[in-house]
Amino acid sequence: MLLPPLFPNIPPNSIPMKKNVIIIGAGHAGIQAAASLREEGFEGSICIFSEDADFPYQKPPLSKGYLDGSQQKNSIMFRSETWYENNQVELKLGELVEKVDVPQKTVHATSGEYAFDFLVFATGAYNRELPIPIKGTDQPLYLRTMKDADYLKQALDQEDVQDILVIGGGFIGLEIAAYAAKSGKKVTVVEYQPRLMQRVLPPMLSEHFAAKHQAYGVDLRMGVGVQDLTQDSKWLASLSTGETVTADQVIVGIGVLPSQVLAQEAGIRCSNGIEVNEYCETSAAGIYAIGDCALHPNPFAKGQMVRLESVQNAVDQAKAIASTICGKPTSYHQVPWFWTHQYNLKLQMAGLSEGYDQLLVRGDVEGDKFSVFYFKNNQLIAVDSINKPADHLQARKWIQASYTPDLEKLADDSIKLNEC
Amino acid sequence: MPQITYIDSDGNKHQVELPLGATIMEGAVQNDIKGIIAECGGSCMCATCHCYIAEDYLDKLPEMEEEEDEMLEGAVAPRTERSRLGCQVRISNALDGLVVEIPQEQ
Ligand SMILES: Cc1cc2nc3c(=O)[nH]c(=O)nc-3n(C[C@H](O)[C@H](O)[C@H](O)COP(=O)(O)OP(=O)(O)OC[C@H]3O[C@@H](n4cnc5c(N)ncnc54)[C@H](O)[C@@H]3O)c2cc1C
Ligand code: FES
């Protein structure tokens, strides 16, 4: 019997690569790296270690469709089990990598020691914990993994859980707040900064989101810190204003920190993330870092070192290193993009708006259908779109091509965007 | 369970049964059909689950929302009147026998 070729995508006269790749982490970055390696014709072994024991799944739905029940476990997994088998990608689920030995080119995991030719850190990030005194038999809830999401959903869906306190007015906290408010809960959001999602949004968009949350009855306390949490029959939070908030459940979303200890202990250079060059290679040759854990020079931030926490960044960095490992050095230079859903507001962001000196709004702000264009030194650097997917897609193309539309045309809603 | 035939991006046919309520995108991912990427996990945010629906089933599909319509404009493969985003089409009994073609590029 004639068997089908193992990797049908390999061009007929390429030299097959027969080395070992070990990937640490089975999130967007790790899984995409494996998939892209095979697509590029890599023939060596690929092994992915994942501390998380759940079959590899996507995280964004955890605070969206998975939380509201419209998406189930098997609808958010990356690939089917047969995909891993057919592509000979070995998964070691529930296995922590405890040590990396750079000179020996080995990793030490729970089940033993493994050798690599190339190593990929796709270790992601972990939740920052509340740095305040907490007294109680339970802990406040956090969201990062599917287990967290299952626990959170079960907690929020209980009927006797009515008062919800969300600490942190960033994307994840606000998506959870929106779900709880839509389910009829009484929600309070406490945010230390003076406005919502301050790190990435301009005041007008923070206010737009704030107004929507308030319309759903969410009590927003901005510029306020939580000083301590005490659990009795209910949770009691004391705020920096001297006020207190009581709640049946407390949910914390105050940002993440890069998972870099493993790399650090292996002598690889780290600061706010594992430091990499434009090829996502770390200070150790043949060792890469991609996704949430990678502090990289980003062309869309004028080459500054940044760490991005997004699906786009994880996926595109994975594609780049896969090509590089397969002998086609490929630098990372894709437009950053991101999205969030809260109520009827679907925000899509393209580019990095930090440092903008001019801003233009186009569309129907009251009708929740508009885009904000950001410029720096007369160059388009970013576009945030609310319920305007076509604008978002156009923006991605423009920013990738370093194109700046005509401002006067852009300001005129009667002129089509692709004619600006 | 409704039977769906996928024609993957290499032109290979795969006949599968999908549970009611699953989306065409989910069915493709779970059955390892080549060509559907679904980068955003079904949020109608990436247009990498673009597919072509067999002509005779077009009127049996759930109506297209404006959002999907706009995203399709940005899809990489050419948009035709048979274009849909796989994550926005849920399987119903009316779709039994449906043939879905996956474009070569997403
Ligand atoms: C609730 C939620 C909602 C989000 N929403 C969006 C969104 O709408 N849009 C968007 O673009 N992004 C969103 N994100 C961010 C996005 O999910 C991340 O940017 C993306 O998952 C990053 O992928 P990654 O592979 O770098 O890291 P991760 O997905 O964090 O994966 C890293 C994995 O590495 C494993 N690991 C770490 N250390 C070890 C070790 N020593 N040994 C073995 N395994 C290890 C971890 O267990 C983890 O599973 C969201 C994230 C969350 C949590
Ligand atoms: S999966 Fe992203 S648009 Fe369908």
Coordinates of C-alpha atoms and ligand atoms in Angstrom, one line a residue:
Chain A
M1 CA 0.0 0.0 0.0
L2 CA 1.2 3.4 -0.9
L3 CA 1.0 5.7 2.1
P4 CA 0.3 9.4 1.7
P5 CA 3.3 11.6 2.3
L6 CA 3.7 12.6 6.0
F7 CA 3.9 16.3 5.4
P8 CA 2.3 17.0 2.0
N9 CA 3.2 20.7 2.2
I10 CA 6.9 20.3 1.8
P11 CA 8.0 21.7 -1.6
P12 CA 9.5 18.8 -3.5
N13 CA 13.1 20.0 -3.6
S14 CA 13.5 21.6 -0.2
I15 CA 15.9 20.1 2.3
P16 CA 13.8 18.6 5.1
M17 CA 14.7 19.8 8.6
K18 CA 15.4 17.0 11.1
K19 CA 16.0 18.8 14.3
N20 CA 14.1 18.9 17.6
V21 CA 12.0 21.8 18.7
I22 CA 10.7 22.1 22.2
I23 CA 7.9 24.6 22.8
I24 CA 7.1 25.7 26.4
G25 CA 3.4 26.8 26.6
A26 CA 0.3 25.7 24.6
G27 CA -1.4 29.1 24.2
H28 CA -1.9 31.0 20.9
A29 CA 1.9 31.4 20.5
G30 CA 2.9 27.8 21.2
I31 CA 0.3 26.1 19.1
Q32 CA 0.7 28.5 16.2
A33 CA 4.5 27.9 16.3
A34 CA 3.9 24.2 15.9
A35 CA 1.4 24.6 13.2
S36 CA 3.6 27.0 11.2
L37 CA 6.6 24.8 11.6
R38 CA 4.7 22.0 9.9
E39 CA 3.3 24.3 7.3
E40 CA 6.9 25.4 6.5
G41 CA 7.9 21.8 6.0
F42 CA 9.8 21.2 9.3
E43 CA 10.3 17.5 9.6
G44 CA 12.0 17.1 13.0
S45 CA 10.2 16.4 16.3
I46 CA 8.0 19.0 17.9
C47 CA 7.0 18.7 21.6
I48 CA 4.9 21.2 23.5
F49 CA 4.9 21.3 27.2
S50 CA 1.9 22.8 29.0
E51 CA 1.5 23.4 32.7
D52 CA -2.2 23.7 32.0
A53 CA -3.7 20.2 31.9
D54 CA -6.7 21.2 29.7
F55 CA -6.6 20.4 26.0
P56 CA -5.2 23.5 24.4
Y57 CA -7.8 26.2 24.0
Q58 CA -8.1 29.9 23.1
K59 CA -8.3 32.4 25.9
P60 CA -10.2 35.4 24.5
P61 CA -13.6 33.6 24.6
L62 CA -13.1 32.9 28.3
S63 CA -14.4 36.4 29.2
K64 CA -16.8 36.5 26.2
G65 CA -18.7 33.6 24.5
Y66 CA -17.5 30.9 27.0
L67 CA -18.6 33.0 29.9
D68 CA -22.0 33.8 28.5
G69 CA -22.5 30.2 27.4
S70 CA -22.7 30.8 23.7
Q71 CA -19.4 28.9 23.2
Q72 CA -18.6 25.5 24.7
K73 CA -15.4 23.8 25.6
N74 CA -14.9 22.0 22.3
S75 CA -15.7 25.1 20.3
I76 CA -12.8 27.1 21.7
M77 CA -10.0 24.5 21.3
F78 CA -7.3 25.4 18.8
R79 CA -7.2 22.1 16.9
S80 CA -8.7 18.6 17.1
E81 CA -6.8 15.7 18.7
T82 CA -6.3 14.2 15.3
W83 CA -4.6 17.3 14.1
Y84 CA -1.8 16.8 16.7
E85 CA -1.6 13.1 15.7
N86 CA -1.5 13.7 12.0
N87 CA 1.1 16.5 12.3
Q88 CA 3.1 14.6 14.8
V89 CA 3.0 17.4 17.4
E90 CA 3.5 15.8 20.8
L91 CA 1.6 17.4 23.6
K92 CA 2.7 17.1 27.2
L93 CA -0.3 18.4 29.1
G94 CA -0.2 19.2 32.8
E95 CA 3.6 19.2 32.6
L96 CA 5.6 22.0 34.0
V97 CA 9.0 22.7 32.7
E98 CA 11.1 23.3 35.8
K99 CA 14.5 24.2 34.4
V100 CA 16.2 25.0 31.1
D101 CA 19.9 24.2 30.7
V102 CA 21.2 26.5 27.9
P103 CA 24.7 25.0 27.4
Q104 CA 23.4 21.4 27.5
K105 CA 20.4 22.3 25.4
T106 CA 18.0 20.4 27.6
V107 CA 14.8 21.1 29.5
H108 CA 13.9 19.4 32.8
A109 CA 10.2 18.7 33.2
T110 CA 8.2 16.7 35.6
S111 CA 8.6 13.5 33.6
G112 CA 12.3 13.8 32.9
E113 CA 14.9 15.5 30.8
Y114 CA 14.5 16.4 27.1
A115 CA 17.1 17.6 24.5
F116 CA 16.4 20.3 22.0
D117 CA 18.0 22.0 19.0
F118 CA 15.7 24.9 19.1
L119 CA 13.7 26.1 22.2
V120 CA 10.7 28.4 22.1
F121 CA 9.4 30.2 25.2
A122 CA 5.7 30.7 24.7
T123 CA 5.1 30.9 28.4
G124 CA 2.6 33.8 28.3
A125 CA 1.7 35.8 31.3
Y126 CA 0.1 35.3 34.7
N127 CA -2.3 37.5 36.7
R128 CA -0.9 40.2 38.9
E129 CA -2.3 39.6 42.4
L130 CA -3.9 42.3 44.6
P131 CA -1.1 43.7 46.7
I132 CA -3.4 44.4 49.7
P133 CA -4.3 42.5 52.9
I134 CA -7.1 40.0 52.3
K135 CA -8.9 38.3 55.2
G136 CA -11.3 35.5 54.6
T137 CA -11.8 31.8 54.0
D138 CA -12.2 32.3 50.2
Q139 CA -10.1 34.2 47.8
P140 CA -11.2 36.8 45.3
L141 CA -11.6 35.4 41.7
Y142 CA -9.2 35.8 38.8
L143 CA -9.5 34.9 35.2
R144 CA -6.7 33.4 33.0
T145 CA -7.4 29.7 32.4
M146 CA -10.3 27.6 31.5
K147 CA -10.5 26.3 35.1
D148 CA -10.7 29.9 36.3
A149 CA -13.5 30.6 33.8
D150 CA -15.5 27.5 34.8
Y151 CA -15.2 28.6 38.4
L152 CA -16.0 32.2 37.7
K153 CA -19.1 31.3 35.6
Q154 CA -20.4 28.9 38.3
A155 CA -19.9 31.6 40.9
L156 CA -21.5 34.4 38.9
D157 CA -24.5 32.3 37.8
Q158 CA -25.6 31.6 41.3
E159 CA -28.9 33.3 42.1
D160 CA -27.9 34.4 45.6
V161 CA -24.9 36.1 44.2
Q162 CA -26.2 39.5 43.4
D163 CA -23.6 42.1 44.3
I164 CA -20.4 41.9 42.3
L165 CA -17.3 43.9 42.9
V166 CA -14.8 44.1 40.0
I167 CA -11.4 45.4 40.9
G168 CA -9.7 46.8 37.8
G169 CA -11.2 48.7 34.8
G170 CA -9.2 47.0 32.1
F171 CA -10.4 44.8 29.2
I172 CA -10.9 41.6 31.2
G173 CA -12.5 43.2 34.3
L174 CA -14.9 45.2 32.1
E175 CA -15.9 42.2 29.9
I176 CA -16.7 40.3 33.1
A177 CA -18.5 43.4 34.5
A178 CA -20.6 43.6 31.3
Y179 CA -21.6 40.0 31.5
A180 CA -22.6 40.3 35.1
A181 CA -24.5 43.5 34.5
K182 CA -26.4 42.0 31.6
S183 CA -27.3 39.0 33.8
G184 CA -29.0 41.4 36.1
K185 CA -26.4 41.6 38.8
K186 CA -25.5 44.8 40.7
V187 CA -21.9 45.5 39.7
T188 CA -19.4 47.9 41.1
V189 CA -16.1 48.5 39.2
V190 CA -13.2 50.1 41.1
E191 CA -10.4 51.5 39.0
Y192 CA -7.2 53.0 40.4
Q193 CA -6.7 55.2 37.3
P194 CA -8.9 58.2 36.7
R195 CA -10.6 56.5 33.7
L196 CA -11.3 53.1 32.1
M197 CA -8.7 51.3 30.0
Q198 CA -6.5 54.3 30.4
R199 CA -3.3 52.6 29.3
V200 CA -4.6 52.1 25.7
L201 CA -7.6 54.3 25.1
P202 CA -8.0 58.1 24.7
P203 CA -10.3 59.9 27.1
M204 CA -13.2 60.0 24.6
L205 CA -13.3 56.2 24.2
S206 CA -12.9 55.7 28.0
E207 CA -15.9 57.9 28.4
H208 CA -17.9 56.2 25.7
F209 CA -17.4 52.8 27.5
A210 CA -18.0 54.3 30.9
A211 CA -21.4 55.7 29.7
K212 CA -22.4 52.3 28.4
H213 CA -21.5 50.6 31.6
Q214 CA -23.5 53.2 33.6
A215 CA -26.5 52.7 31.3
Y216 CA -26.5 49.1 32.4
G217 CA -26.4 50.2 36.1
V218 CA -22.7 49.6 36.8
D219 CA -21.4 51.7 39.6
L220 CA -18.0 53.0 38.4
R221 CA -15.6 54.3 41.0
M222 CA -12.6 55.8 39.1
G223 CA -9.4 57.1 40.6
V224 CA -10.0 55.0 43.6
G225 CA -8.0 52.2 45.2
V226 CA -9.1 49.2 47.3
Q227 CA -7.1 49.2 50.6
D228 CA -8.2 45.9 52.1
L229 CA -10.7 43.1 51.6
T230 CA -12.5 41.2 54.4
Q231 CA -14.8 38.3 54.0
D232 CA -17.5 37.8 56.6
S233 CA -21.0 36.8 55.4
K234 CA -20.2 39.1 52.5
W235 CA -17.0 40.7 51.2
L236 CA -16.3 44.1 52.5
A237 CA -13.8 46.3 50.6
S238 CA -12.5 49.5 52.0
L239 CA -11.7 52.1 49.5
S240 CA -9.1 54.9 49.5
T241 CA -11.9 57.4 49.7
G242 CA -12.9 56.1 53.1
E243 CA -16.1 54.4 51.7
T244 CA -16.8 50.7 51.7
V245 CA -18.4 48.4 49.1
T246 CA -20.0 45.1 50.0
A247 CA -20.2 42.2 47.5
D248 CA -21.1 38.5 47.2
Q249 CA -18.2 38.0 44.9
V250 CA -15.0 39.9 44.2
I251 CA -13.3 39.6 40.8
V252 CA -9.8 41.0 40.2
G253 CA -8.4 42.0 36.8
I254 CA -5.5 44.3 37.4
G255 CA -3.2 43.2 34.6
V256 CA -0.6 40.5 34.0
L257 CA 3.1 39.9 34.4
P258 CA 5.3 38.0 31.9
S259 CA 6.1 34.4 32.7
Q260 CA 9.9 34.7 32.6
V261 CA 11.3 33.1 35.7
L262 CA 12.3 30.0 33.9
A263 CA 14.3 32.0 31.3
Q264 CA 15.8 34.3 33.9
E265 CA 17.1 31.3 35.9
A266 CA 18.6 29.9 32.7
G267 CA 20.6 33.1 32.4
I268 CA 18.6 34.5 29.5
R269 CA 18.2 38.3 29.5
C270 CA 14.9 39.5 30.9
S271 CA 13.4 42.7 32.1
N272 CA 9.7 43.4 31.6
G273 CA 9.5 40.2 29.7
I274 CA 12.0 37.9 27.9
E275 CA 14.1 40.2 25.8
V276 CA 14.3 39.3 22.1
N277 CA 15.6 40.9 18.9
E278 CA 13.6 41.5 15.7
Y279 CA 13.7 37.8 15.0
C280 CA 12.2 37.0 18.4
E281 CA 15.5 35.4 19.4
T282 CA 16.6 35.7 23.0
S283 CA 20.1 36.5 24.3
A284 CA 20.8 32.7 23.9
A285 CA 21.2 31.6 20.2
G286 CA 18.6 29.2 19.0
I287 CA 16.2 30.1 21.8
Y288 CA 13.2 32.2 21.0
A289 CA 10.5 33.9 23.0
I290 CA 7.1 34.8 21.5
G291 CA 3.7 36.0 22.6
D292 CA 2.8 37.6 25.9
C293 CA 6.2 36.8 27.4
A294 CA 8.3 38.5 24.7
L295 CA 9.7 42.0 25.1
H296 CA 10.4 42.8 21.5
P297 CA 11.4 45.8 19.3
N298 CA 8.2 46.7 17.5
P299 CA 8.3 48.6 14.2
F300 CA 4.9 50.1 14.9
A301 CA 6.2 51.6 18.1
K302 CA 9.2 53.1 16.2
G303 CA 11.3 50.1 17.2
Q304 CA 10.8 50.6 20.9
M305 CA 10.9 47.5 23.1
V306 CA 7.3 46.6 24.0
R307 CA 5.4 43.6 25.2
L308 CA 2.0 43.0 23.7
E309 CA -0.8 40.8 25.1
S310 CA -2.8 39.9 22.1
V311 CA -3.7 37.0 19.8
Q312 CA -2.3 38.9 16.8
N313 CA 1.1 39.3 18.5
A314 CA 1.3 35.7 19.6
V315 CA 0.3 34.3 16.2
D316 CA 2.4 36.6 14.0
Q317 CA 5.5 36.1 16.2
A318 CA 5.0 32.4 16.0
K319 CA 4.8 32.5 12.2
A320 CA 8.0 34.5 12.1
I321 CA 10.1 32.2 14.2
A322 CA 8.8 29.1 12.4
S323 CA 10.2 30.6 9.1
T324 CA 13.4 31.5 10.8
I325 CA 13.9 28.0 12.3
C326 CA 13.2 26.6 8.8
G327 CA 16.1 28.5 7.5
K328 CA 14.3 31.7 6.2
P329 CA 15.2 34.4 8.6
T330 CA 12.0 36.4 9.1
S331 CA 11.7 39.5 11.2
Y332 CA 8.5 40.3 13.0
H333 CA 6.8 43.4 11.5
Q334 CA 3.0 42.9 11.6
V335 CA 0.5 45.6 12.6
P336 CA -0.7 45.1 16.1
W337 CA -4.5 44.6 16.5
F338 CA -6.8 43.7 19.3
W339 CA -10.5 43.6 20.1
T340 CA -12.9 43.6 23.0
H341 CA -16.7 43.2 23.4
Q342 CA -18.7 44.9 26.0
Y343 CA -22.5 45.0 25.6
N344 CA -23.2 46.0 22.0
L345 CA -19.8 47.7 21.7
K346 CA -17.3 45.8 19.7
L347 CA -14.0 47.6 19.8
Q348 CA -11.3 46.7 17.3
M349 CA -7.9 48.4 17.6
A350 CA -5.3 48.6 14.9
G351 CA -1.8 50.0 15.4
L352 CA -0.4 51.5 18.6
S353 CA -1.9 54.9 19.5
E354 CA 0.5 55.7 22.3
G355 CA 2.1 59.1 21.8
Y356 CA -0.4 60.4 19.2
D357 CA -0.5 64.2 18.7
Q358 CA -3.7 64.5 16.7
L359 CA -7.0 62.6 16.6
L360 CA -9.9 62.5 14.2
V361 CA -13.3 60.9 14.7
R362 CA -15.3 59.6 11.8
G363 CA -18.8 58.1 11.9
D364 CA -21.8 58.1 14.2
V365 CA -20.6 58.4 17.8
E366 CA -24.1 58.5 19.4
G367 CA -25.2 55.5 17.3
D368 CA -22.1 53.5 18.6
K369 CA -20.7 53.2 15.1
F370 CA -17.5 55.2 14.6
S371 CA -13.7 55.1 14.3
V372 CA -11.0 57.2 15.9
F373 CA -7.9 57.8 13.8
Y374 CA -4.6 58.7 15.5
F375 CA -1.7 60.6 14.0
K376 CA 1.8 61.4 15.1
N377 CA 3.9 63.9 13.1
N378 CA 1.2 63.8 10.4
Q379 CA 1.5 60.0 10.1
L380 CA -1.4 57.6 10.7
I381 CA -0.3 55.4 13.6
A382 CA -3.5 53.7 14.9
V383 CA -7.3 53.4 14.4
D384 CA -9.8 52.3 17.0
S385 CA -13.2 51.3 15.6
I386 CA -16.4 50.7 17.4
N387 CA -18.8 48.5 15.4
K388 CA -17.0 49.5 12.2
P389 CA -15.2 46.3 11.1
A390 CA -14.6 47.6 7.6
D391 CA -12.8 50.6 9.0
H392 CA -10.7 48.3 11.1
L393 CA -9.7 46.1 8.2
Q394 CA -8.8 49.2 6.0
A395 CA -6.8 50.6 8.9
R396 CA -4.7 47.4 9.2
K397 CA -3.8 47.6 5.6
W398 CA -3.0 51.3 5.7
I399 CA -0.8 51.0 8.8
Q400 CA 1.0 48.0 7.5
A401 CA 1.8 49.9 4.3
S402 CA 2.7 53.1 6.3
Y403 CA 0.0 54.9 4.3
T404 CA -1.6 58.1 5.7
P405 CA -5.0 59.1 4.3
D406 CA -5.9 62.6 3.3
L407 CA -7.1 64.3 6.5
E408 CA -9.6 66.5 4.8
K409 CA -11.2 63.7 2.9
L410 CA -11.1 61.6 6.1
A411 CA -13.1 64.3 7.9
D412 CA -15.8 64.1 5.3
D413 CA -18.1 61.2 6.0
S414 CA -19.6 61.4 2.5
I415 CA -16.2 60.2 1.1
K416 CA -15.7 56.5 1.2
L417 CA -12.9 55.4 3.4
N418 CA -11.0 53.5 0.7
E419 CA -11.1 56.7 -1.4
C420 CA -9.4 58.8 1.3
Chain B
M1 CA -27.2 15.1 13.1
P2 CA -27.0 17.1 9.9
Q3 CA -24.4 15.9 7.4
I4 CA -22.0 18.5 6.0
T5 CA -19.4 18.1 3.3
Y6 CA -16.3 20.3 3.4
I7 CA -14.0 20.8 0.4
D8 CA -10.8 21.8 2.0
S9 CA -8.3 24.3 0.6
D10 CA -6.4 21.5 -1.2
G11 CA -9.7 20.4 -2.9
N12 CA -10.2 17.2 -0.7
K13 CA -13.7 16.3 0.3
H14 CA -14.6 15.5 3.9
Q15 CA -18.1 14.3 4.9
V16 CA -18.9 14.9 8.6
E17 CA -21.8 15.0 10.9
L18 CA -22.2 18.2 13.0
P19 CA -24.3 18.7 16.1
L20 CA -27.1 21.2 15.8
G21 CA -26.0 24.7 16.9
A22 CA -22.3 24.2 16.1
T23 CA -20.9 26.7 13.6
I24 CA -19.3 25.8 10.2
M25 CA -16.0 27.1 11.6
E26 CA -16.2 25.0 14.7
G27 CA -17.1 21.9 12.6
A28 CA -14.1 22.6 10.4
V29 CA -11.6 23.0 13.3
Q30 CA -12.9 20.0 15.2
N31 CA -12.7 17.8 12.1
D32 CA -9.3 19.1 11.1
I33 CA -10.4 20.6 7.8
K34 CA -7.5 22.4 6.1
G35 CA -7.8 26.0 5.3
I36 CA -10.0 27.5 8.1
I37 CA -7.8 29.5 10.5
A38 CA -10.3 31.2 12.8
E39 CA -7.7 33.4 14.5
C40 CA -10.2 35.2 16.6
G41 CA -12.0 32.1 17.8
G42 CA -15.4 32.9 16.3
S43 CA -15.8 36.5 17.4
C44 CA -16.4 37.8 13.8
M45 CA -13.2 39.8 14.2
C46 CA -10.6 38.3 11.8
A47 CA -12.3 37.0 8.6
T48 CA -10.0 34.0 8.5
C49 CA -12.9 31.5 8.5
H50 CA -14.2 32.6 5.1
C51 CA -16.0 29.9 3.1
Y52 CA -18.1 29.5 0.0
I53 CA -21.6 28.0 0.5
A54 CA -23.2 25.7 -2.2
E55 CA -25.6 27.8 -4.2
D56 CA -28.7 25.7 -3.4
Y57 CA -28.4 26.3 0.3
L58 CA -27.9 30.1 0.3
D59 CA -31.5 30.8 1.1
K60 CA -31.5 28.3 4.0
L61 CA -28.7 30.2 5.9
P62 CA -29.2 32.5 8.8
E63 CA -29.4 36.1 7.6
M64 CA -26.1 37.9 7.4
E65 CA -25.5 40.7 10.0
E66 CA -24.0 44.0 9.0
E67 CA -20.8 43.1 10.9
E68 CA -20.2 39.9 9.0
D69 CA -21.0 41.7 5.7
E70 CA -18.3 44.3 6.5
M71 CA -15.7 41.8 7.6
L72 CA -16.2 39.8 4.4
E73 CA -15.2 42.8 2.5
G74 CA -11.8 42.5 4.0
A75 CA -11.4 38.7 3.4
V76 CA -8.2 37.7 1.5
A77 CA -9.9 35.4 -1.0
P78 CA -12.3 37.1 -3.4
R79 CA -15.8 37.6 -2.0
T80 CA -18.7 36.2 -4.0
E81 CA -22.4 35.9 -3.4
R82 CA -21.6 32.5 -1.9
S83 CA -19.2 34.0 0.7
R84 CA -19.9 33.6 4.5
L85 CA -17.9 33.7 7.6
G86 CA -17.9 30.1 9.0
C87 CA -18.2 31.3 12.6
Q88 CA -21.4 33.2 11.9
V89 CA -23.3 30.2 10.4
R90 CA -24.9 27.8 12.8
I91 CA -25.9 24.3 11.7
S92 CA -29.6 23.6 11.6
N93 CA -31.6 20.7 10.2
A94 CA -32.3 22.8 7.1
L95 CA -28.5 22.6 6.3
D96 CA -28.4 18.8 6.1
G97 CA -26.4 17.9 3.0
L98 CA -24.7 21.3 2.8
V99 CA -21.4 21.5 0.8
V100 CA -18.9 24.1 2.1
E101 CA -15.9 25.1 0.1
I102 CA -12.8 26.5 1.8
P103 CA -10.8 29.1 -0.2
Q104 CA -7.1 28.6 -0.7
E105 CA -6.2 31.8 1.2
Q106 CA -7.5 33.3 4.4
Ligands
LIG1 C1 -9.8 36.3 29.6 C2 -8.9 36.7 28.5 C3 -9.5 37.5 27.5 C4 -8.7 37.9 26.4 N1 -9.2 38.6 25.4 C5 -8.5 38.9 24.3 C6 -9.0 39.5 23.1 O1 -10.2 39.8 23.1 N2 -8.2 39.8 22.1 C7 -6.9 39.5 22.1 O2 -6.2 39.7 21.1 N3 -6.3 39.0 23.2 C8 -7.1 38.7 24.3 N4 -6.5 38.1 25.4 C9 -5.0 37.9 25.4 C10 -4.6 36.7 24.7 O3 -5.4 35.6 25.1 C11 -3.1 36.4 24.9 O4 -2.4 37.5 24.4 C12 -2.7 35.2 24.3 O5 -3.3 34.1 24.9 C13 -1.2 35.0 24.4 O6 -0.8 33.8 24.0 P1 0.5 33.1 24.6 O7 0.6 31.8 23.9 O8 1.6 34.1 24.5 O9 0.3 32.9 26.2 P2 -0.7 32.1 27.0 O10 -2.0 31.9 26.3 O11 -0.8 32.7 28.3 O12 -0.1 30.6 27.1 C14 1.1 30.4 27.8 C15 1.0 29.0 28.4 O13 2.3 28.6 28.8 C16 2.2 27.7 29.9 N5 3.4 27.8 30.7 C17 4.0 28.8 31.3 N6 5.1 28.5 31.9 C18 5.2 27.1 31.7 C19 6.2 26.2 32.2 N7 7.3 26.5 32.9 N8 6.0 24.9 31.8 C20 5.0 24.5 31.0 N9 4.0 25.4 30.6 C21 4.2 26.7 31.0 C22 1.0 28.3 30.7 O14 0.3 27.3 31.4 C23 0.1 28.8 29.5 O15 -0.9 27.9 29.2 C24 -7.3 37.6 26.5 C25 -6.7 36.9 27.5 C26 -7.5 36.5 28.6 C27 -7.0 35.7 29.7
FES2 S1 -13.3 33.1 13.4 FE1 -12.6 35.1 13.2 S2 -14.2 35.9 11.9 FE2 -14.8 33.9 12.1

